[in-house]
Structures are given as structure tokens and as C-alpha cells.
PDB file of C-alpha atoms and ligand atoms in Angstrom:
ATOM      1  CA  UNK A   1     -16.930 -10.305   4.067  1.00  0.00           C
ATOM      2  CA  UNK A   2     -15.044 -10.833   7.087  1.00  0.00           C
ATOM      3  CA  UNK A   3     -11.705 -10.875   6.989  1.00  0.00           C
ATOM      4  CA  UNK A   4      -8.788 -11.401   9.589  1.00  0.00           C
ATOM      5  CA  UNK A   5      -5.311  -8.739   8.873  1.00  0.00           C
ATOM      6  CA  UNK A   6      -2.104 -10.786  10.097  1.00  0.00           C
ATOM      7  CA  UNK A   7       1.844  -9.427  10.426  1.00  0.00           C
ATOM      8  CA  UNK A   8       4.398  -8.484  12.597  1.00  0.00           C
ATOM      9  CA  UNK A   9       4.308  -5.296  14.114  1.00  0.00           C
ATOM     10  CA  UNK A  10       4.487  -2.601  12.138  1.00  0.00           C
ATOM     11  CA  UNK A  11       3.765  -4.476   9.068  1.00  0.00           C
ATOM     12  CA  UNK A  12       1.231  -2.586   8.088  1.00  0.00           C
ATOM     13  CA  UNK A  13      -1.667  -3.647   9.716  1.00  0.00           C
ATOM     14  CA  UNK A  14      -2.943  -0.994  10.585  1.00  0.00           C
ATOM     15  CA  UNK A  15      -2.736   1.960   8.186  1.00  0.00           C
ATOM     16  CA  UNK A  16      -4.163  -1.087   5.264  1.00  0.00           C
ATOM     17  CA  UNK A  17      -6.856  -1.708   7.314  1.00  0.00           C
ATOM     18  CA  UNK A  18      -8.980   1.719   7.238  1.00  0.00           C
ATOM     19  CA  UNK A  19      -7.658   1.833   3.732  1.00  0.00           C
ATOM     20  CA  UNK A  20      -9.603  -1.000   2.815  1.00  0.00           C
ATOM     21  CA  UNK A  21     -12.211  -0.552   5.871  1.00  0.00           C
ATOM     22  CA  UNK A  22     -13.190   2.098   3.526  1.00  0.00           C
ATOM     23  CA  UNK A  23     -13.413   0.421   0.467  1.00  0.00           C
ATOM     24  CA  UNK A  24     -15.220  -2.385   1.392  1.00  0.00           C
ATOM     25  CA  UNK A  25     -18.077  -0.354   3.477  1.00  0.00           C
ATOM     26  CA  UNK A  26     -16.604  -2.544   7.020  1.00  0.00           C
ATOM     27  CA  UNK A  27     -15.545  -1.741  10.186  1.00  0.00           C
ATOM     28  CA  UNK A  28     -12.261  -2.326  11.469  1.00  0.00           C
ATOM     29  CA  UNK A  29     -11.795  -3.751  14.851  1.00  0.00           C
ATOM     30  CA  UNK A  30      -8.925  -3.099  16.328  1.00  0.00           C
ATOM     31  CA  UNK A  31      -8.033  -5.692  19.495  1.00  0.00           C
ATOM     32  CA  UNK A  32      -5.154  -3.492  19.997  1.00  0.00           C
ATOM     33  CA  UNK A  33      -7.357  -0.161  19.827  1.00  0.00           C
ATOM     34  CA  UNK A  34     -10.028  -1.405  21.671  1.00  0.00           C
ATOM     35  CA  UNK A  35      -6.728  -1.728  24.780  1.00  0.00           C
ATOM     36  CA  UNK A  36      -5.216   1.991  24.662  1.00  0.00           C
ATOM     37  CA  UNK A  37      -9.299   2.796  25.417  1.00  0.00           C
ATOM     38  CA  UNK A  38      -9.644   1.067  27.445  1.00  0.00           C
ATOM     39  CA  UNK A  39      -6.398   2.080  29.216  1.00  0.00           C
ATOM     40  CA  UNK A  40      -7.380   5.591  28.148  1.00  0.00           C
ATOM     41  CA  UNK A  41     -10.463   5.732  30.276  1.00  0.00           C
ATOM     42  CA  UNK A  42      -8.230   5.367  33.489  1.00  0.00           C
ATOM     43  CA  UNK A  43     -10.244   2.439  34.301  1.00  0.00           C
ATOM     44  CA  UNK A  44      -8.652   0.205  37.182  1.00  0.00           C
ATOM     45  CA  UNK A  45      -9.380  -3.010  33.937  1.00  0.00           C
ATOM     46  CA  UNK A  46      -6.864   0.080  32.152  1.00  0.00           C
ATOM     47  CA  UNK A  47      -4.794   0.321  34.287  1.00  0.00           C
ATOM     48  CA  UNK A  48      -3.919  -3.769  33.841  1.00  0.00           C
ATOM     49  CA  UNK A  49      -3.992  -3.512  30.427  1.00  0.00           C
ATOM     50  CA  UNK A  50      -1.954  -0.463  30.414  1.00  0.00           C
ATOM     51  CA  UNK A  51       1.495  -2.083  32.834  1.00  0.00           C
ATOM     52  CA  UNK A  52       1.546  -4.833  29.915  1.00  0.00           C
ATOM     53  CA  UNK A  53       0.545  -3.477  27.089  1.00  0.00           C
ATOM     54  CA  UNK A  54       4.561  -2.171  27.838  1.00  0.00           C
ATOM     55  CA  UNK A  55       5.409  -5.044  28.467  1.00  0.00           C
ATOM     56  CA  UNK A  56       5.518  -5.734  25.025  1.00  0.00           C
ATOM     57  CA  UNK A  57       3.604  -8.903  26.207  1.00  0.00           C
ATOM     58  CA  UNK A  58       0.000 -10.574  25.092  1.00  0.00           C
ATOM     59  CA  UNK A  59      -3.478  -9.869  27.200  1.00  0.00           C
ATOM     60  CA  UNK A  60      -4.553 -13.244  28.897  1.00  0.00           C
ATOM     61  CA  UNK A  61      -6.713 -15.302  25.532  1.00  0.00           C
ATOM     62  CA  UNK A  62     -10.046 -14.854  27.670  1.00  0.00           C
ATOM     63  CA  UNK A  63      -9.269 -11.652  28.906  1.00  0.00           C
ATOM     64  CA  UNK A  64      -8.708  -9.993  24.573  1.00  0.00           C
ATOM     65  CA  UNK A  65     -12.131 -12.842  23.518  1.00  0.00           C
ATOM     66  CA  UNK A  66     -14.538 -11.347  25.314  1.00  0.00           C
ATOM     67  CA  UNK A  67     -13.383  -7.520  24.848  1.00  0.00           C
ATOM     68  CA  UNK A  68     -13.628  -8.720  20.970  1.00  0.00           C
ATOM     69  CA  UNK A  69     -16.800 -11.158  19.965  1.00  0.00           C
ATOM     70  CA  UNK A  70     -18.830  -8.392  22.887  1.00  0.00           C
ATOM     71  CA  UNK A  71     -17.030  -5.355  19.926  1.00  0.00           C
ATOM     72  CA  UNK A  72     -18.226  -8.058  16.687  1.00  0.00           C
ATOM     73  CA  UNK A  73     -22.173  -8.366  17.483  1.00  0.00           C
ATOM     74  CA  UNK A  74     -22.965  -4.840  17.399  1.00  0.00           C
ATOM     75  CA  UNK A  75     -25.604  -3.343  14.851  1.00  0.00           C
ATOM     76  CA  UNK A  76     -22.355  -2.380  12.735  1.00  0.00           C
ATOM     77  CA  UNK A  77     -21.171  -4.980  12.034  1.00  0.00           C
ATOM     78  CA  UNK A  78     -23.084  -6.900  10.638  1.00  0.00           C
ATOM     79  CA  UNK A  79     -21.840  -7.063   6.786  1.00  0.00           C
ATOM     80  CA  UNK A  80     -19.089  -8.048   7.683  1.00  0.00           C
ATOM     81  CA  UNK A  81     -15.374  -6.608   9.341  1.00  0.00           C
ATOM     82  CA  UNK A  82     -11.283  -6.892   9.061  1.00  0.00           C
ATOM     83  CA  UNK A  83      -9.905  -8.322  12.526  1.00  0.00           C
ATOM     84  CA  UNK A  84      -7.086  -6.102  13.304  1.00  0.00           C
ATOM     85  CA  UNK A  85      -4.245  -7.602  16.145  1.00  0.00           C
ATOM     86  CA  UNK A  86      -7.171 -10.246  16.134  1.00  0.00           C
ATOM     87  CA  UNK A  87      -6.463 -13.678  16.881  1.00  0.00           C
ATOM     88  CA  UNK A  88      -2.249 -13.464  18.472  1.00  0.00           C
ATOM     89  CA  UNK A  89      -3.097 -17.079  19.648  1.00  0.00           C
ATOM     90  CA  UNK A  90      -3.689 -20.599  18.655  1.00  0.00           C
ATOM     91  CA  UNK A  91      -6.506 -20.129  21.480  1.00  0.00           C
ATOM     92  CA  UNK A  92      -7.721 -17.307  20.316  1.00  0.00           C
ATOM     93  CA  UNK A  93      -8.248 -19.266  16.562  1.00  0.00           C
ATOM     94  CA  UNK A  94      -9.725 -21.895  18.217  1.00  0.00           C
ATOM     95  CA  UNK A  95     -12.054 -19.641  20.169  1.00  0.00           C
ATOM     96  CA  UNK A  96     -12.974 -17.833  16.714  1.00  0.00           C
ATOM     97  CA  UNK A  97     -13.315 -20.412  15.012  1.00  0.00           C
ATOM     98  CA  UNK A  98     -15.794 -21.511  17.352  1.00  0.00           C
ATOM     99  CA  UNK A  99     -18.252 -18.414  17.252  1.00  0.00           C
ATOM    100  CA  UNK A 100     -17.226 -17.012  13.485  1.00  0.00           C
ATOM    101  CA  UNK A 101     -16.443 -17.898   9.764  1.00  0.00           C
ATOM    102  CA  UNK A 102     -13.685 -16.301   8.830  1.00  0.00           C
ATOM    103  CA  UNK A 103     -13.245 -15.818   4.696  1.00  0.00           C
ATOM    104  CA  UNK A 104      -9.835 -14.653   4.311  1.00  0.00           C
ATOM    105  CA  UNK A 105      -6.554 -14.624   6.521  1.00  0.00           C
ATOM    106  CA  UNK A 106      -4.754 -12.004   4.505  1.00  0.00           C
ATOM    107  CA  UNK A 107      -1.189 -12.240   5.346  1.00  0.00           C
ATOM    108  CA  UNK A 108       1.198  -8.987   5.065  1.00  0.00           C
ATOM    109  CA  UNK A 109       4.584 -10.015   5.093  1.00  0.00           C
ATOM    110  CA  UNK A 110       7.658  -7.635   5.919  1.00  0.00           C
ATOM    111  CA  UNK A 111      11.692  -7.716   7.706  1.00  0.00           C
ATOM    112  CA  UNK A 112      12.524  -7.342  10.035  1.00  0.00           C
ATOM    113  CA  UNK A 113      15.125  -3.469   9.231  1.00  0.00           C
ATOM    114  CA  UNK A 114      11.465  -1.984   7.664  1.00  0.00           C
ATOM    115  CA  UNK A 115       9.523  -2.426  11.457  1.00  0.00           C
ATOM    116  CA  UNK A 116      12.355  -1.068  13.161  1.00  0.00           C
ATOM    117  CA  UNK A 117      11.808   2.715  10.662  1.00  0.00           C
ATOM    118  CA  UNK A 118       8.381   2.252  10.682  1.00  0.00           C
ATOM    119  CA  UNK A 119       7.923   2.431  14.319  1.00  0.00           C
ATOM    120  CA  UNK A 120      10.636   4.976  15.304  1.00  0.00           C
ATOM    121  CA  UNK A 121       8.965   6.977  12.988  1.00  0.00           C
ATOM    122  CA  UNK A 122       5.192   6.173  14.236  1.00  0.00           C
ATOM    123  CA  UNK A 123       3.029   9.101  15.278  1.00  0.00           C
ATOM    124  CA  UNK A 124      -0.204   8.521  16.580  1.00  0.00           C
ATOM    125  CA  UNK A 125      -3.866   9.660  17.269  1.00  0.00           C
ATOM    126  CA  UNK A 126      -5.883   8.853  20.562  1.00  0.00           C
ATOM    127  CA  UNK A 127      -8.349  10.112  19.613  1.00  0.00           C
ATOM    128  CA  UNK A 128      -9.615   8.168  15.883  1.00  0.00           C
ATOM    129  CA  UNK A 129      -7.374   6.456  15.939  1.00  0.00           C
ATOM    130  CA  UNK A 130      -5.887   7.665  12.828  1.00  0.00           C
ATOM    131  CA  UNK A 131      -1.653   6.716  12.193  1.00  0.00           C
ATOM    132  CA  UNK A 132       1.094   8.457  11.091  1.00  0.00           C
ATOM    133  CA  UNK A 133       4.393   8.041  10.062  1.00  0.00           C
ATOM    134  CA  UNK A 134       7.516  11.125  10.461  1.00  0.00           C
ATOM    135  CA  UNK A 135       7.885  10.431   6.522  1.00  0.00           C
ATOM    136  CA  UNK A 136       5.900   8.437   5.275  1.00  0.00           C
ATOM    137  CA  UNK A 137       2.541   9.655   6.093  1.00  0.00           C
ATOM    138  CA  UNK A 138       3.070  12.988   7.755  1.00  0.00           C
ATOM    139  CA  UNK A 139       0.375  14.675   8.690  1.00  0.00           C
ATOM    140  CA  UNK A 140      -0.269  18.612   7.850  1.00  0.00           C
ATOM    141  CA  UNK A 141       0.848  20.105  10.775  1.00  0.00           C
ATOM    142  CA  UNK A 142       3.781  18.311  12.272  1.00  0.00           C
ATOM    143  CA  UNK A 143       2.761  16.555  15.920  1.00  0.00           C
ATOM    144  CA  UNK A 144      -1.161  16.659  15.137  1.00  0.00           C
ATOM    145  CA  UNK A 145      -4.336  14.794  13.928  1.00  0.00           C
ATOM    146  CA  UNK A 146      -5.613  16.141  10.069  1.00  0.00           C
ATOM    147  CA  UNK A 147      -9.234  15.060  11.484  1.00  0.00           C
ATOM    148  CA  UNK A 148      -9.548  16.026  14.743  1.00  0.00           C
ATOM    149  CA  UNK A 149      -6.836  18.000  15.708  1.00  0.00           C
ATOM    150  CA  UNK A 150      -5.504  16.434  19.198  1.00  0.00           C
ATOM    151  CA  UNK A 151      -1.401  16.493  19.156  1.00  0.00           C
ATOM    152  CA  UNK A 152      -0.220  13.092  18.169  1.00  0.00           C
ATOM    153  CA  UNK A 153       1.404  10.972  20.492  1.00  0.00           C
ATOM    154  CA  UNK A 154       4.120   7.595  20.267  1.00  0.00           C
ATOM    155  CA  UNK A 155       3.261   4.599  21.461  1.00  0.00           C
ATOM    156  CA  UNK A 156       4.192   3.317  25.017  1.00  0.00           C
ATOM    157  CA  UNK A 157       5.863   0.017  23.357  1.00  0.00           C
ATOM    158  CA  UNK A 158       7.019   1.678  19.976  1.00  0.00           C
ATOM    159  CA  UNK A 159      10.714   2.157  21.842  1.00  0.00           C
ATOM    160  CA  UNK A 160      13.003  -0.353  20.389  1.00  0.00           C
ATOM    161  CA  UNK A 161      14.122  -3.194  22.999  1.00  0.00           C
ATOM    162  CA  UNK A 162      10.293  -3.322  23.024  1.00  0.00           C
ATOM    163  CA  UNK A 163       9.368  -3.454  19.609  1.00  0.00           C
ATOM    164  CA  UNK A 164      12.144  -6.768  19.935  1.00  0.00           C
ATOM    165  CA  UNK A 165      10.195  -8.874  22.698  1.00  0.00           C
ATOM    166  CA  UNK A 166       6.696  -7.410  20.941  1.00  0.00           C
ATOM    167  CA  UNK A 167       9.111  -8.903  17.801  1.00  0.00           C
ATOM    168  CA  UNK A 168       9.656 -12.151  19.568  1.00  0.00           C
ATOM    169  CA  UNK A 169       6.080 -12.644  20.790  1.00  0.00           C
ATOM    170  CA  UNK A 170       5.591 -12.376  17.838  1.00  0.00           C
ATOM    171  CA  UNK A 171       7.500 -15.450  16.629  1.00  0.00           C
ATOM    172  CA  UNK A 172       6.612 -17.552  19.254  1.00  0.00           C
ATOM    173  CA  UNK A 173       2.618 -17.179  19.613  1.00  0.00           C
ATOM    174  CA  UNK A 174       1.432 -15.535  16.204  1.00  0.00           C
ATOM    175  CA  UNK A 175       2.690 -16.694  13.085  1.00  0.00           C
ATOM    176  CA  UNK A 176       2.101 -20.468  14.364  1.00  0.00           C
ATOM    177  CA  UNK A 177      -2.274 -18.925  13.751  1.00  0.00           C
ATOM    178  CA  UNK A 178      -1.294 -18.457   9.967  1.00  0.00           C
ATOM    179  CA  UNK A 179      -0.234 -21.414   9.953  1.00  0.00           C
ATOM    180  CA  UNK A 180      -3.251 -23.282  11.132  1.00  0.00           C
ATOM    181  CA  UNK A 181      -5.168 -20.620   8.537  1.00  0.00           C
ATOM    182  CA  UNK A 182      -3.381 -22.052   5.974  1.00  0.00           C
ATOM    183  CA  UNK A 183      -4.391 -26.122   6.218  1.00  0.00           C
ATOM    184  CA  UNK A 184      -7.824 -24.512   6.145  1.00  0.00           C
ATOM    185  CA  UNK A 185      -7.302 -22.998   3.379  1.00  0.00           C
ATOM    186  CA  UNK A 186      -8.149 -19.137   3.654  1.00  0.00           C
ATOM    187  CA  UNK A 187      -4.876 -17.358   3.616  1.00  0.00           C
ATOM    188  CA  UNK A 188      -3.548 -15.102   1.321  1.00  0.00           C
ATOM    189  CA  UNK A 189       0.419 -13.437   1.528  1.00  0.00           C
ATOM    190  CA  UNK A 190       1.114  -9.891   0.248  1.00  0.00           C
ATOM    191  CA  UNK A 191       4.528  -8.620   0.468  1.00  0.00           C
ATOM    192  CA  UNK A 192       4.375  -5.358   1.512  1.00  0.00           C
ATOM    193  CA  UNK A 193       8.145  -3.852   1.390  1.00  0.00           C
ATOM    194  CA  UNK A 194       6.963  -0.928  -0.789  1.00  0.00           C
ATOM    195  CA  UNK A 195       4.873   1.808   0.048  1.00  0.00           C
ATOM    196  CA  UNK A 196       1.917   2.335   0.938  1.00  0.00           C
ATOM    197  CA  UNK A 197      -0.421   3.259  -1.675  1.00  0.00           C
ATOM    198  CA  UNK A 198       1.861   0.401  -4.125  1.00  0.00           C
ATOM    199  CA  UNK A 199       0.941  -2.015  -1.006  1.00  0.00           C
ATOM    200  CA  UNK A 200      -2.844  -1.084  -1.687  1.00  0.00           C
ATOM    201  CA  UNK A 201      -2.565  -1.843  -4.903  1.00  0.00           C
ATOM    202  CA  UNK A 202      -0.702  -5.592  -4.236  1.00  0.00           C
ATOM    203  CA  UNK A 203      -3.174  -5.587  -1.662  1.00  0.00           C
ATOM    204  CA  UNK A 204      -6.923  -5.519  -3.055  1.00  0.00           C
ATOM    205  CA  UNK A 205      -5.489  -7.372  -5.886  1.00  0.00           C
ATOM    206  CA  UNK A 206      -4.841 -10.832  -2.843  1.00  0.00           C
ATOM    207  CA  UNK A 207      -8.547  -9.758  -2.106  1.00  0.00           C
ATOM    208  CA  UNK A 208     -10.076 -10.587  -5.628  1.00  0.00           C
ATOM    209  CA  UNK A 209      -8.699 -14.226  -5.651  1.00  0.00           C
TER     210      UNK A 209
HETATM  211  P1  LIG B   1      -1.330  -3.710  17.951  1.00  0.00           P
HETATM  212  O1  LIG B   1      -1.935  -2.735  18.070  1.00  0.00           O
HETATM  213  O2  LIG B   1      -1.843  -4.401  17.475  1.00  0.00           O
HETATM  214  O3  LIG B   1      -0.185  -3.438  17.587  1.00  0.00           O
HETATM  215  P2  LIG B   1       0.542  -4.938  16.999  1.00  0.00           P
HETATM  216  O4  LIG B   1       0.261  -6.275  16.242  1.00  0.00           O
HETATM  217  O5  LIG B   1       2.296  -4.712  16.972  1.00  0.00           O
HETATM  218  O6  LIG B   1       0.785  -3.726  15.280  1.00  0.00           O
HETATM  219  P3  LIG B   1       1.093  -2.051  14.916  1.00  0.00           P
HETATM  220  O7  LIG B   1      -0.010  -1.338  16.055  1.00  0.00           O
HETATM  221  O8  LIG B   1       2.657  -1.951  15.864  1.00  0.00           O
HETATM  222  O9  LIG B   1       1.696  -2.074  13.776  1.00  0.00           O
HETATM  223  P4  LIG B   1       0.257  -2.790  12.381  1.00  0.00           P
HETATM  224  O10 LIG B   1       0.404  -3.474  11.889  1.00  0.00           O
HETATM  225  O11 LIG B   1      -0.970  -1.823  12.995  1.00  0.00           O
HETATM  226  O12 LIG B   1       1.315  -1.540  11.593  1.00  0.00           O
HETATM  227  P5  LIG B   1       0.722   0.404  11.529  1.00  0.00           P
HETATM  228  O13 LIG B   1      -0.745   0.412  10.146  1.00  0.00           O
HETATM  229  O14 LIG B   1       0.490   1.064  12.822  1.00  0.00           O
HETATM  230  O15 LIG B   1      -1.098  -4.405  19.443  1.00  0.00           O
HETATM  231  C1  LIG B   1      -0.716  -3.573  20.401  1.00  0.00           C
HETATM  232  C2  LIG B   1      -1.329  -4.410  22.130  1.00  0.00           C
HETATM  233  O16 LIG B   1      -2.233  -4.369  22.416  1.00  0.00           O
HETATM  234  C3  LIG B   1      -0.076  -6.107  21.478  1.00  0.00           C
HETATM  235  O17 LIG B   1       1.843  -6.399  21.799  1.00  0.00           O
HETATM  236  C4  LIG B   1      -0.802  -6.629  23.055  1.00  0.00           C
HETATM  237  O18 LIG B   1      -0.681  -6.162  24.190  1.00  0.00           O
HETATM  238  C5  LIG B   1      -2.122  -6.088  23.069  1.00  0.00           C
HETATM  239  N1  LIG B   1      -2.782  -6.846  22.248  1.00  0.00           N
HETATM  240  C6  LIG B   1      -3.236  -6.315  21.102  1.00  0.00           C
HETATM  241  N2  LIG B   1      -4.882  -7.261  20.637  1.00  0.00           N
HETATM  242  C7  LIG B   1      -4.101  -8.574  21.893  1.00  0.00           C
HETATM  243  C8  LIG B   1      -4.725  -9.853  21.290  1.00  0.00           C
HETATM  244  N3  LIG B   1      -5.824 -10.115  20.621  1.00  0.00           N
HETATM  245  N4  LIG B   1      -4.344 -10.818  22.761  1.00  0.00           N
HETATM  246  C9  LIG B   1      -3.653 -10.077  23.650  1.00  0.00           C
HETATM  247  N5  LIG B   1      -2.589  -8.840  23.427  1.00  0.00           N
HETATM  248  C10 LIG B   1      -3.157  -8.109  22.607  1.00  0.00           C
HETATM  249  O19 LIG B   1       2.860   1.031  10.673  1.00  0.00           O
HETATM  250  C11 LIG B   1       3.605   0.738  11.543  1.00  0.00           C
HETATM  251  C12 LIG B   1       4.053   2.309  10.747  1.00  0.00           C
HETATM  252  O20 LIG B   1       4.852   2.166   9.725  1.00  0.00           O
HETATM  253  C13 LIG B   1       2.929   3.800  10.646  1.00  0.00           C
HETATM  254  O21 LIG B   1       3.600   5.352  11.106  1.00  0.00           O
HETATM  255  C14 LIG B   1       2.315   4.025   9.162  1.00  0.00           C
HETATM  256  O22 LIG B   1       2.408   5.069   8.688  1.00  0.00           O
HETATM  257  C15 LIG B   1       4.247   2.942   8.809  1.00  0.00           C
HETATM  258  N6  LIG B   1       3.507   2.331   7.465  1.00  0.00           N
HETATM  259  C16 LIG B   1       2.612   1.740   7.001  1.00  0.00           C
HETATM  260  N7  LIG B   1       3.068   1.165   6.332  1.00  0.00           N
HETATM  261  C17 LIG B   1       4.503   1.795   5.239  1.00  0.00           C
HETATM  262  C18 LIG B   1       4.817   2.080   3.704  1.00  0.00           C
HETATM  263  N8  LIG B   1       4.452   0.657   3.467  1.00  0.00           N
HETATM  264  N9  LIG B   1       5.379   2.288   3.900  1.00  0.00           N
HETATM  265  C19 LIG B   1       6.443   3.089   5.001  1.00  0.00           C
HETATM  266  N10 LIG B   1       5.598   3.949   6.013  1.00  0.00           N
HETATM  267  C20 LIG B   1       4.512   2.478   6.901  1.00  0.00           C
HETATM  268 MG1  LIG B   2      -1.936  -1.590  14.319  1.00  0.00          MG
END
């Protein structure tokens, strides 16, 4: 099964994709994680990407599409995957369509106020990509990843003014992608205002539709 998971920054895409990916035994491909990995590598390209991400704006379509298509070509993707963070523009959606037939587009709906709270408390592990929250998903030891023991970080783009910019870009560039997939009859929308576990139950139901 090939699933796209969409929703505003902080709607819980990464959190839910991690759970659903275990259920379905398929990998999650997060373009945000691919980009942050490139930043961590310290390459020249990584430095350019860091400047763009920390302003809350989008990486050029051509570059991100190339990275994504290369990733889905890997052997671990042969039984399907969950795309988290791609496509984010109509151009990206059209390029994806030219190469891959997506089965379902899962849209997580959350209001802006909830988003600000979720993102301001987020802590991330750059080593294994696990995402925590200071209230709703605490690590066993504060500031340390449960899985690999690395220190948890606050993402550069989780500052309030950058979150607002990301939300603006989401409305302008990414919401039209949802309409694009609605016309193709692929969208299932889930109201994700509850806790993580409750939302997972709703998503599991929605995927059976
Ligand atoms: P990306 O990493 O994709 O960021 P995003 O879309 O802004 O989404 P987030 O990762 O911030 O939120 P999420 O929905 O995954 O929420 P999470 O599960 O972490 O992209 C970052 C940047 O990379 C972009 O701005 C852009 O520059 C670039 N980029 C990426 N893809 C691109 C593309 N295709 N084209 C161009 N540029 C691209 O949850 C958030 C927090 O809330 C966590 O702490 C979590 O524990 C907590 N939480 C989750 N659910 C709940 C709940 N139900 N109750 C309470 N807490 C919860
Ligand atoms: Mg994420």
C-alpha cells in the first residue's frame, strides 16, 4: 500500500506515520527527515537546505522530487510506504503521479492553537528520528532518546514566528494538493484533536475505508 499522510505542521504526521508504518510493515519516508539528515552531514547542499528550512520555507520542487524518487526506488519500498511531507505543492503532486500510483491520501485535521502547543513542546532525536513531547509523549529520561540514548533537540523551525510562516505556506501551497487528490477520490480526512492513541484508532479505521 502506498499512502500519503498530509496535514499542517504539528498535526502529528510523523507521530502517526511511525505507528501505522509498524502496523502495515512498510517504511515511512519523511522528506523533512531526509533533508535534516543532509543538514547533519555538513555537506554544502546541507548548508543551503538548513538556511531554507530554518526560515520555514520550501525546498525547490525539483531537488526534493529527485531525492524522494531516488528513495522510493530502494528495495525496502517494494511492498509500499508512507510518504510524510511529500507532495507539498501541486508540481510535486504531478511529478509523483507521473511516476507512482498512490492508493490513499490521509489528511490529519487540527486547529492552529493545538499546533502551537504541540510544536512548542516537541523534542526530536536527530539520530533515530523519534519525536517526543514534553507533556504528551515524554521520554523515560528528560532530554534523552529512549531508543539510542542521544540528546533530544528542539528543531530550528519550531520557533513561534517560523511556525506561523510554515502554517502560511501550508495554506498557500499544500492545501491545494489536498483538493487535487480529492478530485481523484483518494482522500480520507481524520479529525486529530484527541490524544495520540485515540487518533491512531481513528486513522486505522479510516485506512480500512
Ligand atoms: P517536515 O519535517 O515535514 O515538517 P512539517 O510538515 O512542518 O511537520 P512537522 O514535522 O513539524 O509536524 P508533524 O505533523 O510531523 O507532527 P509531529 O508528529 O512531529 O518539514 C520541515 C521542512 O522541510 C519544511 O518546512 C520545508 O522547509 C522542508 N520540506 C520538507 N518536505 C518538503 C517538500 N516536500 N517540499 C519542500 N520542502 C520540504 O507532532 C508534533 C508534536 O506534537 C510532537 O512533539 C508529538 O509528540 C506531539 N503530538 C503529536 N500528536 C499529538 C496528540 N494527538 N496529542 C498531543 N501531542 C501530540
Ligand atoms: Mg514531522
